[in-house]
Amino acid sequence: MPSTPKISKETLLKKALDILEREGYEAVTIKRLAQETGCSTQPISWQFGGMEKLREALGDYALAEALRVTEADADGTAMERFARSGERYLELAINRPRLFCFVYLGGSGKRISGGLTDLTLCGHDETLLGAIAQEAGISPEDAGRLVETMVIYNHGMACMIAAGLVRESRETAFRMLRRAGAAFLISLGVSRERAHALSGVEEDA
């Protein structure tokens, strides 16, 4: 019976994610991970059973990390919580673009498996939609359209930032997101003043 490896699977996955974020997904190999951790390839192969299983485990680990850093806390109104989740999604693209691309642009094969529905509804349940509808004075159906539209807009902007096509500061990206939210609320019949207040848009912006 093989002895227990001295390097834990958690440590190996953290190192693998570090390599991915520094050098890209193609740099993550058992040999490279062994060099990074100062061990032979044998305990790594024993832990994961080969490169394919290592990649699968890294996909799960990266997804969990992305969800951890983008999860909004429970404080504030529903609109505030929804806005924070969008801002943290943008921050992930700005601060950790390789992790963002790996998880949300198909590199891991773990995230957007359900297409548009998965992308727009993940993390946003009926309770949140009902609260947004009540706060904005719109129908639950319009609240669903608001969430769908803003998630698509947010995802598109985050993809362009992560890919290096758009180079915006954190503050500018957040301001663009808030303005888009206000504009869509106005299109749903919410007054300009109310839409700006709900979205956190400065009146003189």
C-alpha positions as MATLAB code, in Angstrom:
seq = 'MPSTPKISKETLLKKALDILEREGYEAVTIKRLAQETGCSTQPISWQFGGMEKLREALGDYALAEALRVTEADADGTAMERFARSGERYLELAINRPRLFCFVYLGGSGKRISGGLTDLTLCGHDETLLGAIAQEAGISPEDAGRLVETMVIYNHGMACMIAAGLVRESRETAFRMLRRAGAAFLISLGVSRERAHALSGVEEDA';
ca = [
       0.000    0.000    0.000;
       1.540    3.376   -0.989;
       2.510    5.765    1.761;
       0.594    8.982    2.281;
       2.037   11.746    0.064;
       3.794   14.517    1.965;
       2.347   17.174   -0.350;
      -1.426   17.461   -0.107;
      -3.745   17.642   -3.102;
      -4.869   21.098   -1.939;
      -1.261   22.341   -1.993;
      -0.689   20.891   -5.453;
      -3.861   22.456   -6.833;
      -2.963   25.831   -5.358;
       0.469   25.610   -6.985;
      -1.114   24.542  -10.264;
      -3.446   27.543  -10.170;
      -0.477   29.800   -9.400;
       1.305   28.475  -12.499;
      -1.820   28.967  -14.602;
      -2.210   32.580  -13.490;
       1.471   33.412  -14.029;
       2.219   31.502  -17.202;
      -1.037   30.261  -18.706;
      -2.890   26.951  -18.797;
      -0.475   25.272  -21.212;
       2.303   25.652  -18.635;
       0.464   23.435  -16.147;
       2.011   19.967  -16.454;
       2.952   17.318  -13.935;
       6.631   17.970  -14.635;
       6.220   21.737  -14.172;
       4.202   21.217  -10.994;
       6.918   18.925   -9.640;
       9.525   21.618  -10.279;
       7.338   24.203   -8.566;
       6.809   22.090   -5.455;
      10.312   20.615   -5.286;
       9.225   16.994   -5.486;
       9.306   14.220   -8.049;
       6.494   13.593  -10.506;
       5.536   10.325   -8.778;
       3.558   11.741   -5.823;
       1.688   14.099   -8.150;
       0.754   11.260  -10.483;
      -0.254    9.191   -7.451;
      -2.501   11.990   -6.163;
      -4.299   12.640   -9.459;
      -3.788    9.518  -11.538;
      -2.372   11.369  -14.536;
      -2.531   14.650  -16.402;
      -6.165   14.345  -17.456;
      -7.314   13.965  -13.861;
      -5.070   16.833  -12.775;
      -6.695   19.106  -15.362;
     -10.153   18.018  -14.258;
      -9.335   18.715  -10.606;
      -7.799   22.071  -11.528;
     -11.000   23.020  -13.347;
     -13.052   22.354  -10.206;
     -10.523   24.153   -8.014;
     -10.377   27.212  -10.281;
     -14.169   27.405  -10.467;
     -14.448   27.282   -6.670;
     -11.857   30.063   -6.377;
     -13.642   32.239   -8.944;
     -16.973   31.784   -7.163;
     -15.353   32.553   -3.812;
     -13.904   35.888   -4.910;
     -16.994   37.006   -6.846;
     -19.626   36.068   -4.262;
     -21.368   39.157   -2.919;
     -22.143   39.404    0.787;
     -25.689   39.458    2.066;
     -25.698   43.060    3.317;
     -27.741   45.815    1.688;
     -30.701   45.861   -0.670;
     -31.251   43.338   -3.438;
     -30.132   45.901   -6.030;
     -26.969   46.605   -4.037;
     -26.170   42.899   -3.733;
     -26.769   42.361   -7.438;
     -24.545   45.341   -8.284;
     -21.757   44.055   -6.007;
     -21.823   40.652   -7.674;
     -21.344   42.383  -11.022;
     -18.528   44.554   -9.717;
     -16.683   41.572   -8.263;
     -17.049   39.761  -11.574;
     -15.370   42.720  -13.279;
     -12.677   42.805  -10.605;
     -11.876   39.163  -11.319;
     -11.385   40.006  -15.003;
      -9.247   43.041  -14.137;
      -7.104   41.507  -11.388;
      -6.922   37.839  -12.428;
      -7.543   37.686  -16.182;
      -6.071   34.216  -16.733;
      -8.273   32.733  -14.018;
     -11.287   34.530  -15.518;
     -10.549   33.226  -19.018;
      -9.901   29.705  -17.780;
     -13.184   29.524  -15.884;
     -15.552   31.703  -17.914;
     -14.225   31.406  -21.475;
     -14.185   27.660  -21.746;
     -10.664   26.817  -20.636;
     -11.772   24.659  -17.736;
     -14.848   23.150  -19.357;
     -16.574   23.661  -16.015;
     -18.498   26.889  -16.116;
     -20.785   27.923  -18.935;
     -22.018   24.450  -19.715;
     -25.691   25.432  -19.869;
     -25.341   28.248  -22.378;
     -27.140   31.562  -21.961;
     -29.515   30.331  -19.269;
     -26.644   29.159  -17.073;
     -24.741   32.394  -17.584;
     -27.607   34.756  -16.826;
     -29.358   32.940  -14.001;
     -26.460   31.451  -12.037;
     -26.586   32.782   -8.494;
     -29.770   34.779   -9.034;
     -32.819   33.004   -7.660;
     -36.511   33.897   -7.664;
     -36.254   35.516   -4.227;
     -33.669   37.998   -5.481;
     -35.679   38.723   -8.615;
     -38.782   39.391   -6.522;
     -36.859   41.754   -4.242;
     -35.386   43.638   -7.216;
     -38.864   43.980   -8.729;
     -40.245   45.382   -5.494;
     -37.385   47.837   -4.969;
     -37.481   49.127   -8.549;
     -41.263   49.148   -8.853;
     -41.241   46.865  -11.887;
     -42.810   43.493  -12.643;
     -41.007   40.249  -11.805;
     -40.796   39.603  -15.555;
     -39.040   42.941  -16.082;
     -36.758   42.201  -13.134;
     -35.778   38.991  -14.902;
     -35.067   40.944  -18.086;
     -33.001   43.437  -16.095;
     -30.888   40.679  -14.569;
     -30.456   38.910  -17.895;
     -29.465   42.086  -19.741;
     -27.060   43.281  -17.066;
     -25.359   39.900  -16.692;
     -24.827   39.727  -20.465;
     -23.480   43.304  -20.515;
     -21.275   42.607  -17.498;
     -19.952   39.376  -18.977;
     -19.185   41.038  -22.304;
     -17.278   43.877  -20.682;
     -15.394   41.463  -18.398;
     -14.418   39.285  -21.390;
     -13.020   42.286  -23.279;
     -11.084   43.402  -20.202;
      -9.688   39.932  -19.498;
      -8.675   39.526  -23.149;
      -6.860   42.863  -23.075;
      -9.153   44.407  -25.705;
     -10.369   47.067  -23.273;
      -8.096   48.640  -20.692;
     -10.258   50.398  -18.148;
      -9.603   51.206  -14.537;
     -11.681   49.554  -11.859;
     -13.499   52.852  -11.213;
     -14.280   53.449  -14.894;
     -15.522   49.890  -15.394;
     -17.799   50.169  -12.354;
     -19.137   53.522  -13.569;
     -19.925   52.057  -16.990;
     -21.752   49.157  -15.343;
     -23.828   51.477  -13.141;
     -24.754   53.700  -16.087;
     -25.858   50.691  -18.125;
     -28.051   49.538  -15.250;
     -29.645   52.960  -14.922;
     -30.280   53.176  -18.667;
     -32.038   49.833  -18.736;
     -34.154   50.689  -15.695;
     -35.226   53.885  -17.445;
     -36.189   51.844  -20.513;
     -38.443   49.797  -18.215;
     -40.292   52.924  -17.119;
     -38.380   53.783  -13.946;
     -37.831   57.530  -13.522;
     -34.365   58.884  -14.265;
     -33.821   59.981  -10.667;
     -34.997   56.666   -9.253;
     -32.974   54.666  -11.775;
     -29.814   56.605  -10.932;
     -30.407   56.168   -7.202;
     -30.977   52.417   -7.562;
     -27.889   52.000   -9.752;
     -25.620   54.277   -7.741;
     -25.083   56.710  -10.633;
     -23.881   60.184   -9.688;
     -26.294   62.779  -11.014;
     -23.466   64.883  -12.449;
     -21.652   61.851  -13.945;
];
